[in-house]
Coordinates of C-alpha atoms in Angstrom, one line a residue:
Chain A
M1 CA 4.5 -28.4 -5.6
S2 CA 6.4 -27.5 -8.5
A3 CA 6.8 -24.3 -10.3
P4 CA 5.0 -23.6 -13.1
R5 CA 7.4 -23.8 -16.0
P6 CA 7.3 -22.0 -19.2
R7 CA 4.9 -23.7 -21.5
S8 CA 6.1 -22.6 -24.9
F9 CA 9.2 -20.0 -24.4
D10 CA 12.3 -20.9 -26.2
D11 CA 14.0 -18.7 -24.1
E12 CA 17.1 -18.2 -26.4
A13 CA 15.7 -17.9 -29.3
L14 CA 13.3 -15.1 -27.7
A15 CA 16.1 -13.2 -26.3
R16 CA 17.7 -13.1 -29.8
S17 CA 14.4 -11.8 -31.2
L18 CA 13.9 -9.5 -28.6
R19 CA 17.3 -8.0 -28.8
A20 CA 16.6 -7.6 -32.4
G21 CA 13.7 -5.4 -31.9
D22 CA 11.2 -7.9 -33.0
R23 CA 7.9 -6.1 -32.1
H24 CA 6.0 -9.0 -32.8
A25 CA 7.7 -11.3 -30.6
L26 CA 7.5 -8.8 -27.8
E27 CA 3.8 -8.7 -28.3
A28 CA 3.4 -12.2 -28.5
T29 CA 5.6 -12.9 -25.4
L30 CA 3.5 -10.2 -23.4
A31 CA 0.1 -11.8 -24.4
A32 CA 1.4 -15.4 -23.3
L33 CA 2.3 -13.9 -20.1
L34 CA -0.6 -11.9 -19.5
P35 CA -3.0 -14.7 -17.8
D36 CA 0.0 -15.5 -15.3
V37 CA 0.9 -11.8 -14.5
R38 CA -2.7 -11.0 -13.9
R39 CA -3.5 -13.9 -11.8
L40 CA -0.5 -13.6 -9.6
L41 CA -1.4 -9.5 -9.2
A42 CA -4.7 -10.7 -8.2
R43 CA -3.4 -13.1 -5.7
L44 CA -0.8 -10.8 -4.5
L45 CA -2.9 -7.9 -4.0
G46 CA -5.9 -9.4 -2.9
P47 CA -9.7 -8.6 -3.5
G48 CA -10.9 -5.2 -4.4
A49 CA -7.4 -4.2 -5.7
A50 CA -7.2 -2.3 -8.9
I51 CA -6.1 -5.0 -10.8
D52 CA -6.5 -3.4 -14.2
D53 CA -3.9 -0.5 -13.7
A54 CA -1.5 -2.7 -12.0
T55 CA -1.7 -5.2 -14.9
Q56 CA -1.0 -2.3 -17.2
D57 CA 1.9 -0.9 -15.2
V58 CA 3.5 -4.5 -15.0
L59 CA 3.0 -5.1 -18.7
I60 CA 4.9 -2.0 -19.4
E61 CA 7.7 -2.6 -17.3
L62 CA 7.9 -6.2 -18.2
A63 CA 8.2 -4.9 -21.8
K64 CA 10.8 -2.7 -21.1
A65 CA 12.6 -5.5 -19.1
L66 CA 12.1 -7.9 -22.3
R67 CA 13.7 -5.6 -24.5
G68 CA 17.3 -6.0 -22.6
Y69 CA 16.3 -9.9 -22.0
E70 CA 19.3 -11.7 -22.3
G71 CA 17.9 -15.2 -21.3
R72 CA 19.6 -15.4 -17.8
A73 CA 16.2 -16.6 -16.2
S74 CA 13.5 -17.8 -17.9
V75 CA 10.9 -15.5 -19.2
R76 CA 8.3 -16.7 -16.8
T77 CA 10.9 -16.1 -13.9
L78 CA 11.6 -12.5 -15.0
A79 CA 7.6 -11.9 -15.5
Y80 CA 7.0 -13.3 -12.2
R81 CA 9.9 -11.1 -10.8
V82 CA 8.7 -7.6 -12.3
T83 CA 5.1 -8.6 -11.0
V84 CA 6.1 -9.3 -7.7
R85 CA 8.4 -6.1 -7.4
H86 CA 5.3 -3.9 -8.6
G87 CA 3.3 -5.9 -6.2
Y88 CA 5.9 -4.7 -3.3
R89 CA 5.4 -1.4 -4.4
S90 CA 1.7 -1.4 -4.5
L91 CA 1.5 -3.0 -1.0
A92 CA 3.9 -0.4 0.3
R93 CA 1.6 2.4 -1.0
E94 CA -1.6 0.5 0.1
R95 CA -0.3 0.0 3.4
G96 CA 0.5 3.3 4.2
R97 CA -3.2 4.3 3.4
R98 CA -4.8 1.5 5.5
T99 CA -6.1 2.1 8.4
V100 CA -4.6 -0.5 11.1
S101 CA -7.3 0.2 13.6
L102 CA -9.9 -1.3 11.5
E103 CA -8.3 -4.8 11.4
L104 CA -7.4 -4.6 15.1
V105 CA -10.8 -6.0 16.5
P106 CA -12.3 -8.6 13.8
P107 CA -15.5 -7.7 12.7
P108 CA -18.3 -10.0 13.6
P109 CA -19.8 -12.6 11.7
D110 CA -21.8 -11.1 8.9
R111 CA -25.3 -12.7 9.5
I112 CA -26.6 -12.0 6.4
D113 CA -24.1 -14.3 4.6
P114 CA -25.5 -17.8 5.2
E115 CA -24.5 -19.4 1.9
S116 CA -21.1 -21.4 1.4
R117 CA -20.3 -19.1 -1.2
A118 CA -20.4 -15.9 0.8
M119 CA -18.8 -18.0 3.6
S120 CA -15.8 -18.5 1.4
R121 CA -15.3 -15.0 0.3
E122 CA -15.6 -13.6 3.8
A123 CA -13.0 -16.3 4.7
L124 CA -10.8 -15.1 1.8
S125 CA -11.3 -11.5 3.2
R126 CA -9.9 -12.8 6.4
L127 CA -6.7 -14.0 4.8
Y128 CA -6.1 -11.0 2.9
A129 CA -6.7 -9.0 6.2
C130 CA -4.3 -11.4 7.9
L131 CA -1.8 -10.8 5.0
D132 CA -2.2 -7.2 4.9
R133 CA -0.8 -7.4 8.5
M134 CA 2.4 -9.2 7.6
P135 CA 5.5 -7.9 6.4
A136 CA 5.5 -7.7 2.5
K137 CA 8.3 -10.5 2.0
R138 CA 6.4 -12.9 4.0
R139 CA 3.3 -12.0 2.6
T140 CA 4.8 -12.8 -0.9
A141 CA 6.3 -16.0 0.2
F142 CA 3.2 -17.2 1.3
V143 CA 1.3 -15.8 -2.2
L144 CA 4.3 -17.5 -4.3
C145 CA 4.5 -20.6 -2.6
A146 CA 1.2 -21.7 -1.0
I147 CA -1.1 -20.0 -3.3
E148 CA 0.6 -19.7 -6.8
G149 CA 2.3 -23.5 -6.1
L150 CA 5.8 -22.2 -6.7
D151 CA 8.4 -24.5 -5.2
P152 CA 10.3 -22.5 -2.6
A153 CA 13.4 -22.8 -4.7
D154 CA 11.6 -21.3 -7.7
A155 CA 10.3 -18.5 -5.4
A156 CA 13.4 -17.4 -4.2
E157 CA 14.6 -17.3 -7.7
V158 CA 12.1 -15.0 -8.5
E159 CA 12.7 -12.9 -5.2
G160 CA 16.4 -13.0 -5.7
T161 CA 16.9 -14.8 -2.4
S162 CA 18.1 -18.3 -1.0
A163 CA 15.4 -21.0 -0.7
V164 CA 16.3 -21.2 2.9
T165 CA 15.2 -17.6 3.3
M166 CA 11.8 -18.5 1.3
R167 CA 11.2 -21.5 3.4
S168 CA 11.6 -19.6 6.4
R169 CA 9.5 -16.8 5.4
L170 CA 6.7 -19.0 4.2
L171 CA 6.8 -21.0 7.6
H172 CA 6.5 -17.6 9.5
A173 CA 3.5 -16.9 7.2
R174 CA 1.8 -20.1 7.8
R175 CA 2.6 -19.7 11.8
E176 CA 0.9 -16.1 11.5
I177 CA -2.0 -17.2 9.6
E178 CA -2.8 -20.0 12.2
R179 CA -2.1 -17.9 15.2
R180 CA -4.4 -15.2 14.1
L181 CA -7.3 -17.0 12.5
A182 CA -7.6 -19.7 14.8
A183 CA -10.7 -18.3 16.5
D184 CA -12.2 -17.0 13.3
P185 CA -15.9 -18.5 13.1
Y186 CA -15.9 -18.3 9.4
V187 CA -12.5 -20.1 8.9
G188 CA -13.0 -22.5 11.5
R189 CA -16.4 -23.6 9.7
L190 CA -14.3 -23.8 6.4
V191 CA -11.7 -25.8 7.8
R192 CA -14.2 -28.3 9.6
A193 CA -15.9 -28.7 5.9
A194 CA -12.6 -29.2 4.3
N195 CA -11.7 -32.1 6.9
A196 CA -15.1 -33.5 6.5
R197 CA -14.9 -33.8 2.7
A198 CA -11.3 -35.3 3.1
D199 CA -13.1 -37.6 5.6
E200 CA -15.4 -39.1 3.3
E201 CA -13.0 -39.5 0.4
E202 CA -11.2 -41.4 2.6
D203 CA -14.2 -43.7 3.9
R204 CA -14.8 -44.3 0.2
Chain B
M1 CA -8.2 -26.7 15.4
S2 CA -6.9 -30.2 14.4
G3 CA -7.3 -32.3 11.2
E4 CA -5.7 -32.9 7.9
H5 CA -6.2 -29.4 6.7
S6 CA -4.4 -26.7 8.4
I7 CA -6.1 -23.2 8.4
A8 CA -3.1 -21.8 6.1
D9 CA -3.7 -24.7 3.7
T10 CA -7.5 -24.5 3.3
L11 CA -7.4 -20.8 2.8
A12 CA -4.6 -21.2 0.1
A13 CA -6.7 -23.8 -1.6
L14 CA -9.5 -21.1 -1.1
A15 CA -7.4 -18.6 -2.7
R16 CA -6.3 -20.9 -5.6
R17 CA -10.0 -21.3 -6.5
E18 CA -10.7 -17.6 -6.8
P19 CA -11.2 -16.8 -10.4
T20 CA -8.8 -13.8 -11.7
P21 CA -10.9 -10.6 -12.4
Q22 CA -11.7 -10.9 -16.3
L23 CA -10.1 -9.2 -18.8
D24 CA -11.7 -8.8 -21.9
P25 CA -9.7 -9.3 -25.3
D26 CA -9.9 -5.9 -26.4
A27 CA -8.9 -4.4 -23.4
A28 CA -5.8 -7.1 -23.2
A29 CA -4.9 -6.0 -26.7
R30 CA -4.8 -2.5 -26.0
M31 CA -2.8 -2.9 -22.6
I32 CA -0.1 -4.8 -24.7
A33 CA -0.2 -2.3 -27.4
R34 CA 0.4 0.3 -25.0
A35 CA 3.5 -1.6 -23.3
T36 CA 5.1 -2.4 -26.4
E37 CA 4.8 1.3 -27.6
E38 CA 6.3 2.9 -24.1
A39 CA 9.1 -0.1 -24.3
E40 CA 10.2 1.4 -27.7
A41 CA 9.5 5.2 -26.7
P42 CA 12.3 7.4 -25.3
P43 CA 12.9 6.8 -21.3
V44 CA 10.6 9.7 -20.7
G45 CA 7.4 7.8 -22.0
A46 CA 4.2 9.2 -23.9
R47 CA 2.4 7.2 -20.6
R48 CA 3.8 10.3 -18.4
G49 CA 1.5 12.2 -19.7
P50 CA 0.6 16.0 -19.5
W51 CA 2.1 16.6 -15.9
I52 CA 5.5 15.7 -17.2
V53 CA 5.3 17.2 -20.4
A54 CA 4.1 20.5 -18.9
G55 CA 6.6 19.8 -16.3
V56 CA 9.5 19.9 -18.6
A57 CA 8.1 22.8 -20.7
A58 CA 7.3 24.8 -17.5
A59 CA 11.5 24.3 -16.5
I60 CA 12.3 25.5 -19.6
A61 CA 10.4 28.7 -19.0
A62 CA 10.9 29.3 -15.9
A63 CA 14.2 28.0 -14.5
A64 CA 15.6 31.3 -14.2
L65 CA 12.7 32.5 -12.2
V66 CA 12.8 29.6 -10.0
A67 CA 16.2 29.5 -8.7
L68 CA 15.2 33.1 -7.0
V69 CA 12.1 31.2 -5.9
V70 CA 13.7 28.3 -4.2
S71 CA 16.9 29.5 -3.3
P72 CA 17.9 33.2 -3.3
G73 CA 21.5 33.6 -4.1
A74 CA 21.8 29.9 -5.5
P75 CA 23.7 29.4 -8.5
A76 CA 21.3 29.5 -11.5
P77 CA 20.6 26.6 -13.7
S78 CA 22.8 25.8 -16.5
A79 CA 20.3 23.8 -18.3
P80 CA 16.6 23.0 -17.8
P81 CA 16.1 19.4 -16.2
T82 CA 14.6 16.8 -18.2
A83 CA 14.9 13.3 -17.4
G84 CA 18.5 11.9 -17.4
R85 CA 21.5 13.8 -16.1
A86 CA 21.1 17.0 -14.3
A87 CA 24.1 19.6 -15.1
P88 CA 26.3 20.7 -12.2
P89 CA 26.3 22.0 -9.4
A90 CA 22.4 22.1 -8.7
T91 CA 19.6 22.8 -11.0
H92 CA 16.4 24.2 -10.0
L93 CA 13.1 23.2 -11.2
R94 CA 9.6 24.4 -10.2
L95 CA 6.5 22.4 -11.4
P96 CA 3.2 23.5 -12.5
S97 CA 1.9 22.1 -9.5
G98 CA 4.0 24.6 -7.2
D99 CA 6.4 22.1 -6.0
E100 CA 10.0 23.0 -6.2
L101 CA 13.1 20.6 -6.7
A102 CA 16.9 21.5 -6.5
I103 CA 18.4 18.6 -8.6
G104 CA 22.3 17.9 -7.5
A105 CA 24.8 17.3 -10.1
G106 CA 24.7 14.0 -11.9
A107 CA 21.3 13.2 -10.6
R108 CA 19.4 10.6 -12.8
F109 CA 15.7 11.0 -12.3
E110 CA 12.6 10.8 -14.2
L111 CA 9.6 12.5 -13.5
G112 CA 6.0 10.8 -14.2
G113 CA 2.6 10.2 -12.6
S114 CA -0.4 12.6 -13.2
D115 CA -1.4 16.1 -11.4
D116 CA -2.9 14.3 -8.4
A117 CA -0.2 11.6 -8.1
R118 CA 2.8 13.0 -8.8
R119 CA 5.8 10.7 -9.0
V120 CA 9.4 11.1 -9.2
E121 CA 12.1 8.0 -10.0
L122 CA 15.4 8.7 -8.7
T123 CA 17.7 6.4 -9.9
E124 CA 21.1 8.2 -8.7
G125 CA 21.9 11.2 -7.2
H126 CA 20.8 14.2 -4.7
I127 CA 17.6 16.1 -4.9
A128 CA 15.9 18.3 -2.7
F129 CA 12.2 18.8 -2.7
D130 CA 10.1 21.6 -1.3
V131 CA 6.6 20.0 -1.8
R132 CA 3.6 22.4 -1.4
P133 CA 1.0 21.0 1.1
L134 CA -1.4 18.6 -0.6
E135 CA -4.9 18.5 -0.8
A136 CA -6.5 15.1 0.4
H137 CA -6.4 13.6 -2.9
E138 CA -3.5 14.5 -3.9
G139 CA -0.1 12.3 -3.5
F140 CA 3.7 12.8 -4.3
E141 CA 6.0 10.0 -3.9
V142 CA 9.7 9.6 -4.7
H143 CA 11.0 6.2 -6.0
T144 CA 14.3 5.0 -5.6
P145 CA 15.7 1.3 -6.2
H146 CA 15.7 0.8 -2.4
L147 CA 12.5 2.8 -1.1
V148 CA 9.4 5.1 -1.6
A149 CA 8.9 8.1 0.0
R150 CA 5.5 9.4 0.1
V151 CA 5.2 13.1 0.9
V152 CA 2.4 15.1 2.6
G153 CA 3.8 18.5 2.0
T154 CA 7.2 19.0 3.4
V155 CA 10.9 19.6 2.7
F156 CA 13.3 16.7 2.4
T157 CA 16.0 15.5 0.3
V158 CA 16.6 12.0 -1.2
D159 CA 20.0 11.0 -1.9
A160 CA 20.5 7.7 -4.0
T161 CA 23.4 5.6 -4.7
A162 CA 23.6 2.1 -6.0
A163 CA 24.3 0.6 -2.6
G164 CA 21.4 2.6 -0.9
S165 CA 19.3 5.7 -0.4
T166 CA 18.8 8.1 2.4
V167 CA 15.9 10.5 3.1
R168 CA 16.5 13.1 5.2
V169 CA 13.5 15.4 6.4
Y170 CA 13.9 19.1 7.1
E171 CA 10.1 20.1 7.7
G172 CA 7.0 18.1 8.1
R173 CA 6.9 14.5 7.7
V174 CA 7.4 11.8 5.1
E175 CA 6.2 8.2 5.1
V176 CA 8.9 5.8 4.0
A177 CA 8.4 2.5 2.7
H178 CA 11.3 0.4 2.4
D179 CA 11.6 -3.5 2.7
G180 CA 8.2 -4.1 2.7
E181 CA 7.6 -1.8 6.1
I182 CA 6.5 1.9 6.7
A183 CA 8.5 4.2 8.6
I184 CA 7.6 7.8 9.2
V185 CA 10.4 10.2 9.0
A186 CA 9.9 13.5 11.0
A187 CA 11.5 16.8 10.6
G188 CA 15.1 16.6 12.1
E189 CA 15.3 12.6 11.0
A190 CA 17.0 10.5 8.4
L191 CA 16.1 7.1 7.2
R192 CA 19.0 5.1 5.4
A193 CA 18.0 1.9 3.4
G194 CA 20.7 -0.1 2.3
A195 CA 24.1 1.6 2.5
G196 CA 22.6 4.9 2.0
P197 CA 25.0 7.9 1.7
A198 CA 25.9 9.5 5.0
D199 CA 25.8 13.3 5.6
R200 CA 28.0 15.4 3.3
D201 CA 28.8 19.0 2.6
D202 CA 26.6 19.3 -0.2
P203 CA 24.8 22.7 -0.6
L204 CA 21.4 21.0 -1.4
M205 CA 21.1 20.4 2.5
E206 CA 21.6 24.2 2.8
L207 CA 18.7 24.9 0.4
A208 CA 16.7 22.5 2.0
R209 CA 17.0 24.0 5.3
A210 CA 16.6 27.2 3.7
A211 CA 13.0 26.0 2.4
A212 CA 12.3 24.5 5.5
A213 CA 12.8 28.0 7.3
R214 CA 10.5 29.6 4.8
R215 CA 8.0 27.1 5.1
A216 CA 7.9 27.5 9.1
A217 CA 7.3 31.2 8.5
R218 CA 4.0 30.7 6.6
P219 CA 2.1 28.6 9.3
A220 CA -1.0 28.6 7.3
E221 CA 0.5 27.1 4.4
A222 CA 2.5 24.6 6.1
A223 CA -0.4 23.2 7.8
P224 CA -0.7 19.5 6.1
S225 CA -4.1 18.0 4.8
A226 CA -3.4 14.5 5.1
P227 CA -3.3 12.7 8.1
V228 CA 0.4 11.4 8.5
A229 CA 1.9 15.2 9.1
D230 CA -0.9 15.7 11.8
G231 CA 1.3 14.1 14.6
P232 CA 3.3 15.6 17.3
P233 CA 5.1 18.9 17.0
A234 CA 8.2 18.4 14.9
P235 CA 11.6 19.7 16.1
A236 CA 13.0 23.1 14.9
P237 CA 13.2 23.2 11.0
D238 CA 16.6 24.7 11.0
A239 CA 18.2 21.8 12.5
A240 CA 20.4 19.4 10.3
P241 CA 18.7 16.1 10.2
A242 CA 20.4 13.2 11.9
S243 CA 22.1 10.5 10.0
D244 CA 21.2 7.8 12.3
E245 CA 20.4 4.4 11.0
L246 CA 17.1 3.2 11.6
R247 CA 16.6 0.8 14.8
R248 CA 16.2 -2.5 13.6
A249 CA 12.4 -3.7 14.8
P250 CA 11.3 -6.8 15.8
P251 CA 10.4 -9.4 13.2
R252 CA 7.0 -8.7 13.1
V253 CA 6.7 -5.0 12.9
A254 CA 4.9 -3.2 10.2
A255 CA 6.5 0.0 11.0
R256 CA 9.6 1.3 12.4
S257 CA 10.9 4.4 14.5
V258 CA 13.5 6.6 13.8
E259 CA 16.2 7.8 16.3
P260 CA 15.2 11.3 17.3
E261 CA 17.7 13.9 16.4
D262 CA 18.7 14.6 20.1
G263 CA 18.4 11.4 21.3
T264 CA 15.3 12.0 23.4
P265 CA 13.0 9.1 23.3
A266 CA 9.9 10.2 21.3
V267 CA 7.0 8.0 20.6
T268 CA 6.0 8.3 17.0
L269 CA 2.4 7.6 15.6
A270 CA 4.0 4.7 13.8
L271 CA 5.4 3.2 17.0
A272 CA 1.8 3.7 18.9
R273 CA 0.2 1.8 16.2
R274 CA 2.8 -0.7 16.0
W275 CA 1.8 -1.3 19.8
L276 CA -1.8 -1.4 18.9
V277 CA -0.9 -4.2 16.1
D278 CA 0.9 -5.9 19.2
G279 CA -2.1 -5.7 21.6
Q280 CA -0.3 -3.3 23.7
Y281 CA -3.4 -1.2 24.2
E282 CA -2.5 0.6 27.5
R283 CA 0.8 1.5 26.3
A284 CA -0.6 3.3 23.1
L285 CA -3.4 5.0 25.0
A286 CA -0.8 6.5 27.5
A287 CA 1.3 7.6 24.3
A288 CA -2.0 9.1 22.8
Q289 CA -3.0 10.9 25.8
D290 CA 0.3 12.3 26.3
A291 CA 0.7 13.5 22.7
L292 CA -3.0 15.1 23.1
R293 CA -2.0 16.8 25.9
S294 CA 0.2 19.2 23.9
S295 CA -2.0 19.7 21.0
E296 CA -4.9 18.0 19.6
S297 CA -4.4 15.8 16.4
G298 CA -6.9 13.6 14.5
E299 CA -4.3 10.9 14.2
W300 CA -3.7 10.8 17.9
R301 CA -7.5 10.9 18.7
M302 CA -7.7 7.8 16.3
V303 CA -5.0 6.0 18.2
E304 CA -6.7 6.7 21.4
G305 CA -10.0 5.6 19.9
D306 CA -8.1 2.4 18.9
A307 CA -6.7 1.5 22.0
L308 CA -9.7 2.2 23.9
R309 CA -11.6 -0.1 21.4
G310 CA -8.9 -2.7 21.7
A311 CA -9.2 -2.4 25.7
G312 CA -13.0 -3.1 25.5
R313 CA -13.7 0.5 26.8
A314 CA -16.5 1.2 24.0
R315 CA -18.2 4.2 25.2
E316 CA -14.7 5.9 25.7
A317 CA -13.6 4.6 22.2
V318 CA -16.8 6.2 20.6
A319 CA -16.1 9.6 22.4
A320 CA -12.2 9.5 21.0
Y321 CA -13.5 8.7 17.5
E322 CA -16.2 11.4 17.6
R323 CA -13.4 13.9 18.5
A324 CA -11.1 12.3 15.7
A325 CA -14.1 12.8 13.1
E326 CA -13.8 16.5 13.6
G327 CA -10.5 16.1 11.5
P328 CA -9.5 14.6 8.3
R329 CA -10.2 11.2 9.5
R330 CA -13.7 11.4 9.5
V331 CA -14.9 8.8 7.5
Q332 CA -12.8 6.2 9.2
A333 CA -13.9 7.3 12.7
G334 CA -17.3 7.5 11.7
Y335 CA -17.3 3.9 10.6
L336 CA -15.7 2.9 13.5
I337 CA -18.4 4.8 15.9
A338 CA -20.9 2.8 13.9
Q339 CA -19.2 -0.3 14.1
L340 CA -19.1 0.0 18.0
R341 CA -22.3 1.2 18.5
A342 CA -23.6 -1.8 16.4
D343 CA -21.5 -4.4 17.8
R344 CA -20.5 -3.6 21.4
L345 CA -23.2 -0.9 22.6
A346 CA -26.2 -2.6 21.0
D347 CA -27.4 0.9 19.8
P348 CA -28.5 0.0 16.0
T349 CA -30.2 3.2 15.7
G350 CA -27.0 5.3 16.9
A351 CA -25.0 3.2 14.5
L352 CA -27.2 3.9 11.4
D353 CA -27.0 7.4 12.5
A354 CA -23.2 7.4 12.8
L355 CA -22.9 5.8 9.4
E356 CA -25.2 8.6 7.9
R357 CA -23.5 11.4 9.7
Y358 CA -19.8 10.6 8.6
G359 CA -20.5 9.9 5.2
A360 CA -18.7 6.3 5.7
S361 CA -21.0 5.1 2.8
A362 CA -21.0 8.0 0.2
P363 CA -19.4 7.5 -3.0
G364 CA -15.7 8.2 -2.8
S365 CA -15.4 6.8 0.8
P366 CA -12.6 4.2 1.0
L367 CA -15.0 2.3 3.7
A368 CA -18.3 2.4 1.3
E369 CA -18.3 -1.4 0.9
R370 CA -18.2 -2.3 4.4
A371 CA -20.5 0.6 5.5
L372 CA -23.0 -0.5 3.1
R373 CA -23.1 -3.9 4.4
L374 CA -23.1 -2.8 8.1
R375 CA -26.1 -0.5 6.9
H376 CA -28.0 -3.5 5.5
R377 CA -27.4 -5.6 8.4
L378 CA -28.8 -3.1 10.7
L379 CA -31.8 -1.9 8.8
S380 CA -32.5 -5.5 8.6
A381 CA -32.2 -6.2 12.3
T382 CA -34.2 -3.1 13.2
G383 CA -36.9 -4.4 10.8
R384 CA -36.7 -1.7 8.4
A385 CA -37.3 -4.1 5.3
E386 CA -37.6 -1.7 2.5
E387 CA -34.9 0.6 3.5
A388 CA -32.5 -2.6 3.7
A389 CA -33.6 -3.8 0.3
R390 CA -32.9 -0.3 -0.9
T391 CA -29.3 -0.6 0.5
A392 CA -28.8 -4.0 -0.8
A393 CA -29.7 -2.6 -4.2
E394 CA -27.4 0.1 -3.7
Y395 CA -24.6 -2.4 -2.7
V396 CA -24.7 -4.8 -5.7
A397 CA -24.7 -1.7 -8.0
R398 CA -21.9 -0.3 -6.4
F399 CA -19.9 -3.3 -5.8
P400 CA -21.3 -6.1 -8.3
E401 CA -17.9 -8.0 -7.3
G402 CA -18.0 -7.3 -3.4
P403 CA -18.2 -10.1 -1.1
A404 CA -21.6 -9.7 -0.2
A405 CA -23.0 -9.0 -3.7
E406 CA -24.6 -12.4 -4.1
A407 CA -26.4 -12.6 -0.8
L408 CA -27.4 -8.7 -1.2
A409 CA -28.6 -9.3 -4.6
R410 CA -31.0 -12.0 -3.5
A411 CA -32.0 -9.6 -0.6
S412 CA -32.9 -6.9 -3.1
G413 CA -34.9 -9.2 -5.3
A414 CA -32.4 -8.6 -8.1
P415 CA -30.8 -11.5 -10.1
P416 CA -27.6 -12.0 -8.9

């Protein structure tokens, strides 16, 4: 897996423009980063989160950060960093409000959702229920590396930690997911279907 | 489960395919314009809204009065605080919401949020907070670079330096989010994040003790409305908080305990909940029942119910949740009663009754989405097809992006 790299930013030139107070450059940068910010927020916070509010908050924070941008990290790394930092705060707030008890005993299979799409959504909600119970840093490592596709070294740069630490968090996150969801019927069906597809492709 | 795809990989791939919620171009342009404006505005930005404007204005008018309210005999404020550096030695601020702040010399802070979600960003320095008891819909948070302290209605101080932050609680309880974990800090306790400042000879601590003592003398006002402060009795408010460093919890822990001031082992709600998460139901149950012997508490009833449920004692869990539902956790307890009746006790009628009685699916309920799904399932299972279709339609109208929206749209006969 490799990190998403800046597509069109000349970071040094951009840093000069932003430091010079170029409003147009700031707006254009925010517009270019918005899809990444929004996608990462959605993945970090999970289904049902107030993504619009979070997006606005991150853009404000990012705009302020960009005003003092000196080009030491890439613009996209900076955007990821600001987004992740906001994600931590949101998760901390949300976690305090969550009822741990509701997640203690997995809800029964929802018999009214026979379609695969509904099954996928249900499995996704199980994944986020599992992520909700992890330490936020472990959750973020999983989102950045396994879902977002960043290399652990790049994710470590976003987080301001070492690649070894990031790999360790990712490993623990994966183990925790495997352990918690091993007996989940929805997830089990999903994995069996994925493996069956892989077998078919291999046969072809 | 074996095979080429692990559970984690399969679910990660699923999450990657999940489309990002759409944002229309006009909304995106508005967001960008607002972000740009705020970045170019002075530190206390336009987004801070009426609360900060009113707060600063009130500070100018009321600063002298506030000194009397917060701390009789304390030095009068030398300047009204705004964002930025406060004047020495301690500046007092009463917010329109009724919260009172005593701000130490050199504190760098910013007020923000809204009337219902008040927020202080403390970059550096020491502030004592006397937050009035909050309503269920209200919040008050203090953010430092190292932690977030969420208040229920209490007296506490936050001391921030570049190296760390310390929260000391003098009355009530504060939830502190730090390093991705949550700790409950009770009266007489302190939490340090990073190399948080140790106790020091600071007049703010005296002010906080005095405010806590006044609060204790007004028992009706001291009663919190939010769940966190509903725990076991707190130590005497006139005691100085201990400055003990948090005990390091095992790696998987989602909440940490704090050393009590007198060294007596105490089971906090956070610790009991950790046991629940870890599957130590009997231990959590014993702690809950112990706490409930000294005083009734909705939060501890929830722990009791959770422990009984986890231990497979469904009927007893329902009884515990019914007691919990008499308190502020009415909706959560009601939903769990319904879930237990539906899935463990084969009592769909009782489950439907619980959903209705405790308002789990009512607008504003945090469990409305799940409660509507459950109601639809129960109505379908009991042959009440018309009501099930109406519930399905209600679900789709209220949660068009909900996980069951597609299936329930078909069930209601509406287009997905």
